[in-house]
mmCIF file of C-alpha atoms in Angstrom:
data_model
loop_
_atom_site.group_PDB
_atom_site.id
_atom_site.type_symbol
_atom_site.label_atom_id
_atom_site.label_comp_id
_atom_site.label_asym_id
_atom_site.label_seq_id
_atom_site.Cartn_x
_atom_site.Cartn_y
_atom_site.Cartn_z
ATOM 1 C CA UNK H 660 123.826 140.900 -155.096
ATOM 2 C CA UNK H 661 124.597 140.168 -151.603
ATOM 3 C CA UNK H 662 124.200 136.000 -150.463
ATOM 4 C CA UNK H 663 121.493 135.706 -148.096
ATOM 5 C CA UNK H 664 121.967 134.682 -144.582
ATOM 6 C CA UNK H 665 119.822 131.352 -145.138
ATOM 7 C CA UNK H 666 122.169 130.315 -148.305
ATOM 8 C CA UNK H 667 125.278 130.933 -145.845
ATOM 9 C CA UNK H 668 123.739 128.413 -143.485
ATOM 10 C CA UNK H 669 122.694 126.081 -145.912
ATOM 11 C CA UNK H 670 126.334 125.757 -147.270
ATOM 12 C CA UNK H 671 127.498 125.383 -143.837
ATOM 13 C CA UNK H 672 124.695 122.966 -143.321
ATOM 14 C CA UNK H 673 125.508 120.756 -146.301
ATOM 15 C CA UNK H 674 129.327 120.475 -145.874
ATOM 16 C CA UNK H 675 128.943 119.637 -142.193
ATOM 17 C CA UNK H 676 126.163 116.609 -143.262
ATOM 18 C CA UNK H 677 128.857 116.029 -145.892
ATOM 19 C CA UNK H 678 131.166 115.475 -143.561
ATOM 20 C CA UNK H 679 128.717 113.447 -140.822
ATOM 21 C CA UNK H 680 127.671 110.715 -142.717
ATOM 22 C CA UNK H 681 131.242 110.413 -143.753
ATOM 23 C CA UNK H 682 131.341 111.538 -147.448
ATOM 24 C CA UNK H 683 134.030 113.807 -146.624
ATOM 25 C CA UNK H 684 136.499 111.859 -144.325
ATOM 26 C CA UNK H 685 139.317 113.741 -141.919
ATOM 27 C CA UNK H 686 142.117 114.293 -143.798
ATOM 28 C CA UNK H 687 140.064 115.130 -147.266
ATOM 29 C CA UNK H 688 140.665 118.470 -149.152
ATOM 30 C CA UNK H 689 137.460 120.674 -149.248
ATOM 31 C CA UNK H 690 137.847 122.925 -153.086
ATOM 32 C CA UNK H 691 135.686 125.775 -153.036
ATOM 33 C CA UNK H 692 134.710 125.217 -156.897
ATOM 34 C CA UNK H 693 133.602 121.388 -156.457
ATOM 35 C CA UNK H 694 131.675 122.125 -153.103
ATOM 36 C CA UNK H 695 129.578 125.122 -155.160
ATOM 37 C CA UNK H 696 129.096 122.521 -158.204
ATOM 38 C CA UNK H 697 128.227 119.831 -155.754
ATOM 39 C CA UNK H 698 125.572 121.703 -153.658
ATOM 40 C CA UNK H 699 124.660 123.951 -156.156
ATOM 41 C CA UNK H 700 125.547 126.975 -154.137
ATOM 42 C CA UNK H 701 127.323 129.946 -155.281
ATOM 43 C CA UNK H 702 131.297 130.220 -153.887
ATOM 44 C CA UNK H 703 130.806 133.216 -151.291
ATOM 45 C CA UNK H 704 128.575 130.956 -148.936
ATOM 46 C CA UNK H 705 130.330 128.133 -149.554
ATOM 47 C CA UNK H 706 133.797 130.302 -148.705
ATOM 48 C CA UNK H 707 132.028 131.602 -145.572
ATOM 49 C CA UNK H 708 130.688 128.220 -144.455
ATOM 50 C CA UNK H 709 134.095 127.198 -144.834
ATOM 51 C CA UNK H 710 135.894 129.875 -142.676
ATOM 52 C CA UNK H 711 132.898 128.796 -140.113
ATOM 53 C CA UNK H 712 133.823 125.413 -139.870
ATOM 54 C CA UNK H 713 137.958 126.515 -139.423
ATOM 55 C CA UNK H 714 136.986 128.574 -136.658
ATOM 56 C CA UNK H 715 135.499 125.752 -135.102
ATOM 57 C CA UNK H 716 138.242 123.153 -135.824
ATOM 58 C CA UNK H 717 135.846 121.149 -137.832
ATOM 59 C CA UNK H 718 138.774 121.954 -140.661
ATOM 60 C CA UNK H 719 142.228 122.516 -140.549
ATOM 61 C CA UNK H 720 144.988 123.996 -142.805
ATOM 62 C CA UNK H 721 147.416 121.909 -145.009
ATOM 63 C CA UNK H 722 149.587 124.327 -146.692
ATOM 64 C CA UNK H 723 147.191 126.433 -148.791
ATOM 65 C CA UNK H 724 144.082 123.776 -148.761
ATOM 66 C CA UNK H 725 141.643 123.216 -146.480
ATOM 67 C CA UNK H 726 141.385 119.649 -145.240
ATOM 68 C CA UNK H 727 138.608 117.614 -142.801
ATOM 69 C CA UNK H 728 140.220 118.073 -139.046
ATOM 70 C CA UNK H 729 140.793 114.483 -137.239
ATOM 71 C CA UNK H 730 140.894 113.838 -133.798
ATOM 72 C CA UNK H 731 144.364 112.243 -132.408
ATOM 73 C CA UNK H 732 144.357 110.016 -129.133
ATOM 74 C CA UNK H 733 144.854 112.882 -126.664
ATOM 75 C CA UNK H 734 142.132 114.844 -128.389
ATOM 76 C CA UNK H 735 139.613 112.310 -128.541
ATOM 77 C CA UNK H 736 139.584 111.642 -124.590
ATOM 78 C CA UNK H 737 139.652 114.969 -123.932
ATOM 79 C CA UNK H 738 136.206 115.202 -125.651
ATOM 80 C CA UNK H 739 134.644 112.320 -124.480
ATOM 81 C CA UNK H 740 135.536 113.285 -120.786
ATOM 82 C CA UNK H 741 133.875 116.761 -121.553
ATOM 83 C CA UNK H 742 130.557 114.519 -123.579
ATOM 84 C CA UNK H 743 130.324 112.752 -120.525
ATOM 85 C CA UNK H 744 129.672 115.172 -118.177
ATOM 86 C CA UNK H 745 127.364 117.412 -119.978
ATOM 87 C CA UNK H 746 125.255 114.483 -121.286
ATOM 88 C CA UNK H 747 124.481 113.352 -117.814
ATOM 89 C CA UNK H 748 123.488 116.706 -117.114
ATOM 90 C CA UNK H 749 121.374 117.057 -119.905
ATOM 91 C CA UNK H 750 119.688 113.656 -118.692
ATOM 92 C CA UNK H 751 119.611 115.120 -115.096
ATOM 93 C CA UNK H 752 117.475 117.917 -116.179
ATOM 94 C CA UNK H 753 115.480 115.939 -118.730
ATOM 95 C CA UNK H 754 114.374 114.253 -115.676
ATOM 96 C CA UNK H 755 113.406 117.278 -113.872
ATOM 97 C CA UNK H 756 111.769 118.911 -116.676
ATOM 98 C CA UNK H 757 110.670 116.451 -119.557
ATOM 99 C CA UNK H 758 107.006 116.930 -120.402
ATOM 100 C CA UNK H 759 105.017 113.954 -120.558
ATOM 101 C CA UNK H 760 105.062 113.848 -124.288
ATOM 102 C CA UNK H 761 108.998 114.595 -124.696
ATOM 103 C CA UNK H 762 109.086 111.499 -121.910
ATOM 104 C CA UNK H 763 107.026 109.623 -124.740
ATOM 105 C CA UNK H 764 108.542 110.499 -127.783
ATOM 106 C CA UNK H 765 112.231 109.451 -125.967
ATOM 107 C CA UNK H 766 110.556 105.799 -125.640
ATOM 108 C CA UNK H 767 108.864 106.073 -128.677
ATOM 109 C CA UNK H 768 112.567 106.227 -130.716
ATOM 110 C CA UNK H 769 113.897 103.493 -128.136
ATOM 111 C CA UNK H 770 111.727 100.980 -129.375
ATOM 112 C CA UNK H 771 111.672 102.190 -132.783
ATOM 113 C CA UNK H 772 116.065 101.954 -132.924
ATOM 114 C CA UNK H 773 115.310 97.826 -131.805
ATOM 115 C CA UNK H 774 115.069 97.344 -135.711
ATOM 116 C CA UNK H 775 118.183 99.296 -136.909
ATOM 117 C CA UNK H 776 120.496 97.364 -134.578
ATOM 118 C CA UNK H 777 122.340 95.674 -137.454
ATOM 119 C CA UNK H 778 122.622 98.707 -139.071
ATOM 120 C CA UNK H 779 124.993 100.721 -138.301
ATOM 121 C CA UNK H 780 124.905 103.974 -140.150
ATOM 122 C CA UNK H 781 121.005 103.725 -139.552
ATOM 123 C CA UNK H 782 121.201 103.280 -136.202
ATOM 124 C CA UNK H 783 124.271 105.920 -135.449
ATOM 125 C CA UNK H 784 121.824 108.625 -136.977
ATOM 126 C CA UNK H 785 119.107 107.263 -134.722
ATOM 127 C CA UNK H 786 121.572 107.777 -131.940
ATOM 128 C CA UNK H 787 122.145 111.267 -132.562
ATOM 129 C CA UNK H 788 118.393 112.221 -132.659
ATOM 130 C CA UNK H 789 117.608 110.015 -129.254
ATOM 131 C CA UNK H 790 120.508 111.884 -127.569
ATOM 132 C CA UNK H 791 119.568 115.835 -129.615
ATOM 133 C CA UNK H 792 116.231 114.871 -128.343
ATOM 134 C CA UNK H 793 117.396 114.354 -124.323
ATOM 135 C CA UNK H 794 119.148 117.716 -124.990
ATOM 136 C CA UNK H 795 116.080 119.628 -125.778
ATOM 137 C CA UNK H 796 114.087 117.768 -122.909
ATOM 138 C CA UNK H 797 116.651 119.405 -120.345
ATOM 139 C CA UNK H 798 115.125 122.499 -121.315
ATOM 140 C CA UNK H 799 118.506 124.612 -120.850
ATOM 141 C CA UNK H 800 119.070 126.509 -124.084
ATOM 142 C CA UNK H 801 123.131 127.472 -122.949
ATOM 143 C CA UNK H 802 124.222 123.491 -122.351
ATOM 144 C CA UNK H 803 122.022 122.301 -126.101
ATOM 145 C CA UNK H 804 124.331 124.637 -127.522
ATOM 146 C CA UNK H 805 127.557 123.425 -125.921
ATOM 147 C CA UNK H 806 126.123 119.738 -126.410
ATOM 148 C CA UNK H 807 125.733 120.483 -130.574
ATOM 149 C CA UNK H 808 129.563 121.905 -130.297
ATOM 150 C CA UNK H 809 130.521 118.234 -128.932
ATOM 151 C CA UNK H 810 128.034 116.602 -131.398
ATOM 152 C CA UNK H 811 129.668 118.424 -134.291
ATOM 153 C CA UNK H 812 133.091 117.302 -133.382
ATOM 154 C CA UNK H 813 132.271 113.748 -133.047
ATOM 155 C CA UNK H 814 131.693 113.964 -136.983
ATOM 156 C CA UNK H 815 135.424 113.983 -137.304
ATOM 157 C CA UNK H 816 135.902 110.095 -135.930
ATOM 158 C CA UNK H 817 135.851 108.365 -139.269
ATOM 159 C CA UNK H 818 133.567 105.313 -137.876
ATOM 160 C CA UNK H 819 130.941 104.811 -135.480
ATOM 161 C CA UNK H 820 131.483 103.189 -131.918
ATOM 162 C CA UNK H 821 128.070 101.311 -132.775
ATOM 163 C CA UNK H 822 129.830 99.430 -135.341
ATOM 164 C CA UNK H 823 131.332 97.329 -133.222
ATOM 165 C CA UNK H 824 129.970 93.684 -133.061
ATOM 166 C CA UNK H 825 127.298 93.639 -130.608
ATOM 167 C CA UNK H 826 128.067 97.024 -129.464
ATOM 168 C CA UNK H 827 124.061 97.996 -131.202
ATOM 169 C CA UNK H 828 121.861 96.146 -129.561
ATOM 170 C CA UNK H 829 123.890 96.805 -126.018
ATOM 171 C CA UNK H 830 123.769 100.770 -126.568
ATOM 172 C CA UNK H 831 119.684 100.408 -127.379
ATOM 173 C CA UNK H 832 119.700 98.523 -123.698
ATOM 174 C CA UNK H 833 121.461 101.512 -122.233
ATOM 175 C CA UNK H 834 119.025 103.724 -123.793
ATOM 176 C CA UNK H 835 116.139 101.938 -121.610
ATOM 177 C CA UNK H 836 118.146 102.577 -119.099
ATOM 178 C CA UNK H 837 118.297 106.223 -119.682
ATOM 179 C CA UNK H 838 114.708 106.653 -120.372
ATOM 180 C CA UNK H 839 113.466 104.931 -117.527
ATOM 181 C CA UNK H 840 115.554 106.984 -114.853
ATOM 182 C CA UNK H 841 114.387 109.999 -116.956
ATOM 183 C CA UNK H 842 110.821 108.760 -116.885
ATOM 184 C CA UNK H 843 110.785 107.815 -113.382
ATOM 185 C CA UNK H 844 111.629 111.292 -112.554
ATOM 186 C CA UNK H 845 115.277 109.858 -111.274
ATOM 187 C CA UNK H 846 117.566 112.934 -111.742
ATOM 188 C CA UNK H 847 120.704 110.784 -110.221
ATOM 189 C CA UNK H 848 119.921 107.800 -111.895
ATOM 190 C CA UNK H 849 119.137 109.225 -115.058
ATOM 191 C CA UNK H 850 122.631 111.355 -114.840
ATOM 192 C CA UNK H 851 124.438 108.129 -113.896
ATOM 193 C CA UNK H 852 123.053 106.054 -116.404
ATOM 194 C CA UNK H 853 123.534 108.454 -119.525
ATOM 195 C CA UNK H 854 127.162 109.019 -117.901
ATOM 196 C CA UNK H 855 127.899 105.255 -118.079
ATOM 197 C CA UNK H 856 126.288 104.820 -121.608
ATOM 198 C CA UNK H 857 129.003 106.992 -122.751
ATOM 199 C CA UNK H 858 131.872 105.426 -121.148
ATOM 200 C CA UNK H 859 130.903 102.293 -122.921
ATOM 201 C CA UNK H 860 130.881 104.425 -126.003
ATOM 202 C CA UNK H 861 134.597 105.679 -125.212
ATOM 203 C CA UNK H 862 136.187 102.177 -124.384
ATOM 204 C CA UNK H 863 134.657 100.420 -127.446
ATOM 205 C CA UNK H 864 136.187 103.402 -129.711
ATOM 206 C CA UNK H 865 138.948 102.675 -127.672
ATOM 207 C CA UNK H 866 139.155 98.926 -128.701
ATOM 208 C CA UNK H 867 138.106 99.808 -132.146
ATOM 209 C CA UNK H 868 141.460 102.191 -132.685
ATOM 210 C CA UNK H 869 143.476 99.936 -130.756
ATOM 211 C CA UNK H 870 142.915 97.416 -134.051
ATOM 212 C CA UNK H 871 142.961 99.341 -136.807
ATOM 213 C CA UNK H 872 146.984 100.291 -135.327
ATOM 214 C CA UNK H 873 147.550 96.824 -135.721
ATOM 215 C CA UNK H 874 146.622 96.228 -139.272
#
């Protein structure tokens, strides 16, 4: 019996959560056999999610296996310079075209993140929905789907810029930021202020990698 096209997305689904939230790390060998056992999915969609996630360079080859892709120095920049520029877009437009209630719901998860500041993993999957949500408030279907490429390939940095001490509750501040230029209908300042939020972002991963090569 032919696998349906929803079980080929779930398995594609569940390996690239897998691999979000950091239970697969770069460098770790996807099996075929203990991906269908662990999902409970049958091996074709879990074969075809896997091929899926090569062609996007989410995985790599290491001889015969498959292993997590991860992001070298050069790499890394290179994405964050492209992240950068189409998240202040997205914010322009959100600014020009956010309904009233998307406007709310962006402030709504600001002051809901203030609690999950000294957490983390809590608050880097709060992240990703405040910044999926700015997306979809640009109301431009072409640049959500270039924006999910770049959030998909941030899953390959092993650790979270918002783990860095302090780095939480100053990211939630830059989120105001963002919100009010959205709110206020300021497509510059909104563009400007997403823009630098991400900069941060890219010098504290910065510093971050910069110690870990020292221990």
């Amino acid at each position: 019996m032919p696998q349906s096209k929803q079980s080929n997305t779930d398995a594609y689904s569940l390996i690239l959560e897998a691999i979000d939230v950091g239970v697969y790390k770069p460098g770790d060998r996807l099996v075929e056999s203990e991906l269908a056992e662990r999902f409970g999915v049958s091996r074709t969609p879990i074969r075809e999610a896997l091929q899926r996630l090569e062609t996007q360079s989410l995985l790599e080859r290491d001889g015969r296996s498959l292993i997590v892709a991860s992001l070298d120095h050069n790499q890394m920049a290179e994405l964050y310079v492209v992240r950068r520029e189409l998240e202040g877009l997205a914010a322009r437009l959100a600014a020009k075209h956010a309904t009233e209630e998307e406007i709310r719901v962006l402030q709504d998860m600001v002051d809901a993140d203030d609690a999950l500041v000294n957490d983390p993993s809590a608050l880097s999957r709060a992240n990703r929905r405040f910044h999926e949500q700015i997306h979809l408030a640009s109301h431009n279907r072409y640049l959500v789907q270039q924006l999910d490429l770049v959030h998909r390939t941030m899953a390959l940095m092993a650790t979270t810029s918002l783990a860095a001490e302090g780095r939480g509750e100053i990211a939630q501040n830059e989120h105001k930021n963002i919100v009010d230029a959205i709110a206020a209908r300021d497509e510059a300042g909104a563009q400007q202020a997403l823009q630098d939020h991400i900069s941060v972002a890219f010098m504290t991963r910065l510093k971050q990698d910069a110690i870990r090569r020292e221990k």
